[in-house]
Amino acid sequence: MTLHDDAVLVLKGYAPESAEGSEGSEDTHGEQAELRQAYLDHLARHDDGVWKACGAGHLTASALVIDPERGKVLLTLHRKLRMWLQMGGHCEPQDASLEAAALREATEESGIAGLTLLPGGPVRLDRHPIPSPCNWHLDVQYAALAPAGAAERISEESLELRWFGYEDVPRVADASVVRLLEATRARL
């Protein structure tokens, strides 16, 4: 099975849960369902829709690294974008699945060995414009659970790594990260 095939299966199986009722959430079941369909349409039109080379945009895989026992998430101060974000990025040829891509990115960017993805597939979807040549990222977002005593190690893609309490995330990160955290906490 190709990564493209895996992505189609993952998205067909993605059942967006409504985050309505979460304090301050703008996310709705309908918006996630529309994004899901837009991602599937993109993949139907572009055989290379999972790869960075696709000029019309491409899927990316990310994971919010979370330590539920401590009530904290690990964010990266992205070197190029200068924003606090979850770990993530482009799919690579060695990635057998979107899950594998998200876990690889989370491990590489956090430096934490032994991360495990929260069961149940993607937590949410987020489409956002990116400077050329990428243009659009169609991000498939997972959550990764940090093992007890996890020690992060900064990568060359980050200016800084820092653990934030759940309540601090809205102060430092944009709304997409806040929505990802809300959706993740709803699944814990």
CSV table of C-alpha atoms in Angstrom, one decimal:
chain,number,residue,atom,x,y,z
A,1,MET,CA,0.0,0.0,0.0
A,2,THR,CA,1.3,3.5,-0.9
A,3,LEU,CA,1.3,6.4,1.5
A,4,HIS,CA,-1.3,8.0,-0.8
A,5,ASP,CA,-3.6,4.9,-0.4
A,6,ASP,CA,-3.0,4.9,3.4
A,7,ALA,CA,-4.0,8.6,3.6
A,8,VAL,CA,-7.2,8.0,1.7
A,9,LEU,CA,-8.1,5.1,4.1
A,10,VAL,CA,-7.2,7.2,7.2
A,11,LEU,CA,-9.3,10.1,6.0
A,12,LYS,CA,-12.3,7.9,5.0
A,13,GLY,CA,-12.2,6.4,8.5
A,14,TYR,CA,-11.8,9.8,10.2
A,15,ALA,CA,-15.0,10.6,12.1
A,16,PRO,CA,-14.7,14.2,13.3
A,17,GLU,CA,-16.1,14.6,16.8
A,18,SER,CA,-17.7,17.9,17.5
A,19,ALA,CA,-15.8,20.1,19.9
A,20,GLU,CA,-18.8,22.3,20.4
A,21,GLY,CA,-19.3,23.0,24.0
A,22,SER,CA,-15.6,23.4,24.6
A,23,GLU,CA,-15.0,26.8,26.1
A,24,GLY,CA,-13.9,29.2,23.4
A,25,SER,CA,-13.9,26.6,20.6
A,26,GLU,CA,-14.7,27.6,17.1
A,27,ASP,CA,-14.4,24.1,15.9
A,28,THR,CA,-17.5,22.2,14.7
A,29,HIS,CA,-18.2,18.8,13.4
A,30,GLY,CA,-19.3,20.4,10.1
A,31,GLU,CA,-16.0,22.2,9.6
A,32,GLN,CA,-14.0,19.0,10.3
A,33,ALA,CA,-16.3,17.0,7.9
A,34,GLU,CA,-15.8,19.7,5.2
A,35,LEU,CA,-12.0,19.6,5.6
A,36,ARG,CA,-12.1,15.8,5.5
A,37,GLN,CA,-13.9,15.9,2.2
A,38,ALA,CA,-11.5,18.7,0.9
A,39,TYR,CA,-8.5,16.5,1.7
A,40,LEU,CA,-10.1,13.5,0.0
A,41,ASP,CA,-10.9,15.6,-3.1
A,42,HIS,CA,-7.3,16.9,-3.1
A,43,LEU,CA,-5.9,13.3,-3.0
A,44,ALA,CA,-8.4,12.3,-5.8
A,45,ARG,CA,-7.0,15.1,-8.0
A,46,HIS,CA,-3.4,14.7,-7.1
A,47,ASP,CA,-1.5,11.4,-7.1
A,48,ASP,CA,1.4,13.3,-5.5
A,49,GLY,CA,-0.9,15.0,-2.9
A,50,VAL,CA,1.1,13.7,0.0
A,51,TRP,CA,4.4,15.0,-1.2
A,52,LYS,CA,6.0,18.4,-0.7
A,53,ALA,CA,6.5,18.6,-4.5
A,54,CYS,CA,2.7,19.0,-5.1
A,55,GLY,CA,2.4,22.7,-5.9
A,56,ALA,CA,-1.4,22.7,-5.2
A,57,GLY,CA,-0.6,21.8,-1.5
A,58,HIS,CA,0.1,18.6,0.2
A,59,LEU,CA,-0.7,16.5,3.3
A,60,THR,CA,1.5,16.9,6.3
A,61,ALA,CA,1.5,14.9,9.6
A,62,SER,CA,1.8,16.3,13.0
A,63,ALA,CA,1.5,15.3,16.6
A,64,LEU,CA,0.9,17.2,19.8
A,65,VAL,CA,3.2,15.8,22.4
A,66,ILE,CA,1.3,15.6,25.7
A,67,ASP,CA,2.0,14.5,29.2
A,68,PRO,CA,-1.5,14.0,30.7
A,69,GLU,CA,-0.1,13.1,34.2
A,70,ARG,CA,1.5,16.5,34.5
A,71,GLY,CA,-1.1,18.4,32.5
A,72,LYS,CA,1.5,19.7,30.0
A,73,VAL,CA,2.2,19.8,26.3
A,74,LEU,CA,5.6,20.1,24.6
A,75,LEU,CA,5.7,22.8,21.9
A,76,THR,CA,8.4,23.8,19.5
A,77,LEU,CA,9.3,27.4,18.6
A,78,HIS,CA,9.6,26.7,14.9
A,79,ARG,CA,12.8,28.1,13.4
A,80,LYS,CA,11.3,29.4,10.1
A,81,LEU,CA,7.8,30.4,11.2
A,82,ARG,CA,8.8,31.7,14.7
A,83,MET,CA,5.6,30.4,16.2
A,84,TRP,CA,5.0,27.9,19.0
A,85,LEU,CA,3.6,24.8,17.3
A,86,GLN,CA,3.1,21.0,17.7
A,87,MET,CA,5.7,18.8,16.2
A,88,GLY,CA,5.2,17.9,12.6
A,89,GLY,CA,6.1,18.3,8.9
A,90,HIS,CA,6.3,16.7,5.5
A,91,CYS,CA,5.8,13.1,4.7
A,92,GLU,CA,9.0,11.3,3.7
A,93,PRO,CA,9.4,8.3,1.3
A,94,GLN,CA,10.2,6.0,4.2
A,95,ASP,CA,6.9,6.7,5.9
A,96,ALA,CA,4.6,3.7,5.5
A,97,SER,CA,1.6,5.6,6.8
A,98,LEU,CA,0.4,9.0,8.1
A,99,GLU,CA,0.7,7.6,11.6
A,100,ALA,CA,4.3,6.7,11.0
A,101,ALA,CA,5.0,10.2,9.6
A,102,ALA,CA,3.4,11.9,12.6
A,103,LEU,CA,5.3,9.7,15.0
A,104,ARG,CA,8.6,10.1,13.2
A,105,GLU,CA,8.2,13.9,13.1
A,106,ALA,CA,7.2,14.0,16.8
A,107,THR,CA,10.2,11.9,17.8
A,108,GLU,CA,12.7,13.8,15.6
A,109,GLU,CA,11.6,17.3,16.7
A,110,SER,CA,11.1,16.5,20.4
A,111,GLY,CA,14.1,14.2,20.8
A,112,ILE,CA,11.9,12.0,23.0
A,113,ALA,CA,12.2,8.2,22.5
A,114,GLY,CA,9.2,6.0,23.3
A,115,LEU,CA,6.4,8.3,22.2
A,116,THR,CA,3.1,6.5,21.4
A,117,LEU,CA,0.2,7.9,19.4
A,118,LEU,CA,-3.1,8.3,21.2
A,119,PRO,CA,-5.3,5.5,19.9
A,120,GLY,CA,-8.2,6.2,17.5
A,121,GLY,CA,-6.4,7.8,14.6
A,122,PRO,CA,-6.1,11.5,13.9
A,123,VAL,CA,-7.4,14.0,16.5
A,124,ARG,CA,-8.3,16.7,14.0
A,125,LEU,CA,-7.5,18.3,10.6
A,126,ASP,CA,-6.1,21.8,10.0
A,127,ARG,CA,-5.5,23.4,6.6
A,128,HIS,CA,-3.3,26.5,6.5
A,129,PRO,CA,-1.4,28.6,4.0
A,130,ILE,CA,2.4,28.3,4.0
A,131,PRO,CA,5.0,30.5,2.2
A,132,SER,CA,6.0,29.3,-1.2
A,133,PRO,CA,7.0,26.8,-2.5
A,134,CYS,CA,4.7,24.7,-0.3
A,135,ASN,CA,1.6,27.0,-0.5
A,136,TRP,CA,-0.9,24.9,1.5
A,137,HIS,CA,-0.5,22.3,4.2
A,138,LEU,CA,-3.3,19.9,4.8
A,139,ASP,CA,-2.3,18.8,8.2
A,140,VAL,CA,-3.5,15.5,9.7
A,141,GLN,CA,-3.0,16.0,13.4
A,142,TYR,CA,-2.4,13.3,16.0
A,143,ALA,CA,-1.5,13.3,19.7
A,144,ALA,CA,1.6,11.6,21.1
A,145,LEU,CA,1.8,10.5,24.7
A,146,ALA,CA,5.1,11.2,26.3
A,147,PRO,CA,6.5,8.3,28.5
A,148,ALA,CA,7.1,8.9,32.2
A,149,GLY,CA,10.3,11.0,32.8
A,150,ALA,CA,10.6,12.0,29.1
A,151,ALA,CA,13.5,14.3,28.4
A,152,GLU,CA,13.2,16.5,25.3
A,153,ARG,CA,16.2,17.3,23.0
A,154,ILE,CA,16.0,20.2,20.6
A,155,SER,CA,16.5,19.6,16.9
A,156,GLU,CA,17.8,21.9,14.2
A,157,GLU,CA,14.2,22.7,13.1
A,158,SER,CA,13.5,24.4,16.4
A,159,LEU,CA,14.7,27.5,18.2
A,160,GLU,CA,13.4,26.2,21.5
A,161,LEU,CA,11.3,23.4,23.0
A,162,ARG,CA,9.2,24.1,26.1
A,163,TRP,CA,6.6,22.3,28.2
A,164,PHE,CA,3.5,24.4,28.8
A,165,GLY,CA,0.6,23.8,31.1
A,166,TYR,CA,-2.7,23.3,29.4
A,167,GLU,CA,-3.9,26.7,30.6
A,168,ASP,CA,-0.8,28.5,29.2
A,169,VAL,CA,-1.2,27.2,25.6
A,170,PRO,CA,-3.7,29.9,24.5
A,171,ARG,CA,-1.3,32.6,25.7
A,172,VAL,CA,1.6,31.4,23.5
A,173,ALA,CA,0.2,29.5,20.6
A,174,ASP,CA,-2.3,30.2,17.8
A,175,ALA,CA,-5.9,29.1,17.7
A,176,SER,CA,-5.1,25.9,15.7
A,177,VAL,CA,-2.9,24.6,18.5
A,178,VAL,CA,-5.5,25.5,21.1
A,179,ARG,CA,-8.1,23.6,19.1
A,180,LEU,CA,-5.8,20.6,18.8
A,181,LEU,CA,-5.2,20.6,22.5
A,182,GLU,CA,-8.9,20.8,23.2
A,183,ALA,CA,-9.7,17.9,20.9
A,184,THR,CA,-6.9,15.9,22.4
A,185,ARG,CA,-8.0,16.4,25.9
A,186,ALA,CA,-11.6,15.4,24.9
A,187,ARG,CA,-10.1,12.0,23.8
A,188,LEU,CA,-8.0,11.4,26.9
